[in-house]
Amino acid sequence: MDMHSFGNWLPKSKAHVNAWIQHLKAHATQNPTVLVTPVQEFKDLVDNDETLKELAERMFSYAGNQKELTPLGTPEVLSFDEFIVLLNAIMTQAPECTEYTDPQTGELNPCGLIGFPINALLDWPMATPAGYTFFSNALVNQQIKKILTYWSTFLESQDSRYVLVTDDLNRTPKVLGWLNPTAQREMVGVACQATSDPALKALPFEHFFQCDPSDKYYGFKSWDDFFTREFVKGVRPIAEGDNIIANACESAPLQVVENVAESAEFWLKGQPYSLQNMMDFDPLAKQFVGGTVYQAFLSALSYHRWNSPVSGTVKKAYIVNGSYYLGNQYQGFGNPDGADDSAPNNSQPFLTAVATRAIIFIESDNPNIGLMCFIAVGMAEVSSCEITVKEGQHLDKGDELGMFHFGGSTHCLVFGPDVKLAFDFHNTEPGLDATNIPVCSRIATVLTND
């Protein structure tokens, strides 16, 4: 599989991504700016720490020496200092919808989203042994969090919504506003992945998503407001029945694992689930030993809110701060099949134990389900998890739990050992090639002895 197509977070064409990076380099060169405070602090942190400085130098030089293993033939970013300059340029940009025609093949790669723009710069350094150590460092992750918080302020401002309406057809790659009819058709297509009805796919954007087409910006106040858009009421019916588990996110199934361990060596090649690490050593983790984990990933072009899979009461809800650009070391350049060219996509089970994540325990009204857990896992810069429910709050199935800001990534549903489930994958097969299952639709049925 071409990993750049995973969840549509990066365009399918690697040349498309490279063209975007080359434009970013040109923009940064032509428009030099003083480093914003958190980026300057990050640079100072690395420059003043001999160990971090050496790791930073090694991860970029090693990636360069491994260039024959990269699909583009050359590393896109040559040094940590160059990365800092490009990172600084991103701080005043919102993710663009781009269209690219490969000059060699003539193939059109429409409506690409550099959904992980910072990640796009770090694909290969992340895959190095030095990169693994660098991005494991607590001080590095603390500073990255500050940088992403700074960037989120821009993405939540009106200044960020220029990307909704601005076309630049003379640029390489071409830029389309997200409300351009072509881009709207792409988003409608993703919303209709689970249907074969051509009439449904022909319906307009406003049929699916809450918006105001009479307004220039369709009523969206910022890039983040657009990206966390809600479905029109009734577009995603809630699966009925006490024994029916509803899909918590508009997402594609990755895998189902039964008999999960309380503690496991999640950093190994097989990336086993480790409940204590996933749940940040919460005492409730013991109740899930021997149970089931369902994991699924979100699409960049779709819906990024979380909805309750069951009716019940919130027992606990909290955020766990973790890593941002750390991938499983066996998915790096040490992998005989080559490094993950859209890291950390191949590291999703591993990320459940180390990445920034939201954890919500729900005591189901149905005693056959009992206590279950929803875990929203951030990947790369998509690590702003917002919980919108409180402990003690009663939820109806389908009620909102929270959301990813600036997109989404991956999530898990965890059930206890006595809960036996029959999963419904809606005509797709779990794995990185899976397509979206509608949020709130049936994802599993609880099997009983009745």
Coordinates of C-alpha atoms in Angstrom, one line a residue, residues 190-195 231 235-237 239 245-253 294 302-303 424-426 428 435-443:
V190 CA -15.5 10.6 1.7
A191 CA -18.7 11.0 3.6
C192 CA -20.3 8.5 1.2
Q193 CA -17.6 5.8 1.3
A194 CA -20.0 3.3 2.8
T195 CA -22.7 3.7 0.1
F231 CA -23.0 16.6 10.4
V235 CA -27.5 12.3 8.3
R236 CA -25.9 9.8 10.7
P237 CA -28.7 7.8 12.3
A239 CA -27.8 2.5 15.8
I245 CA -22.3 -0.8 19.9
A246 CA -22.3 2.4 17.8
N247 CA -19.3 3.5 15.9
A248 CA -17.7 6.3 18.0
C249 CA -15.9 8.0 15.1
E250 CA -16.3 8.3 11.4
S251 CA -13.5 5.9 10.8
A252 CA -12.0 2.9 9.1
P253 CA -11.3 -0.3 11.1
Y294 CA -11.1 -2.4 18.6
S302 CA -14.2 13.8 7.1
Y303 CA -15.8 14.3 10.5
D424 CA -19.9 -5.5 11.6
F425 CA -17.3 -4.0 9.3
H426 CA -19.8 -2.7 6.7
T428 CA -14.7 -3.3 4.3
T435 CA -12.7 2.6 4.1
N436 CA -14.8 4.7 6.5
I437 CA -17.7 3.3 8.5
P438 CA -20.3 6.0 9.3
V439 CA -20.2 7.4 12.8
C440 CA -23.1 6.2 15.1
S441 CA -23.8 3.2 12.9
R442 CA -23.6 -0.4 14.3
I443 CA -20.0 -1.5 14.7

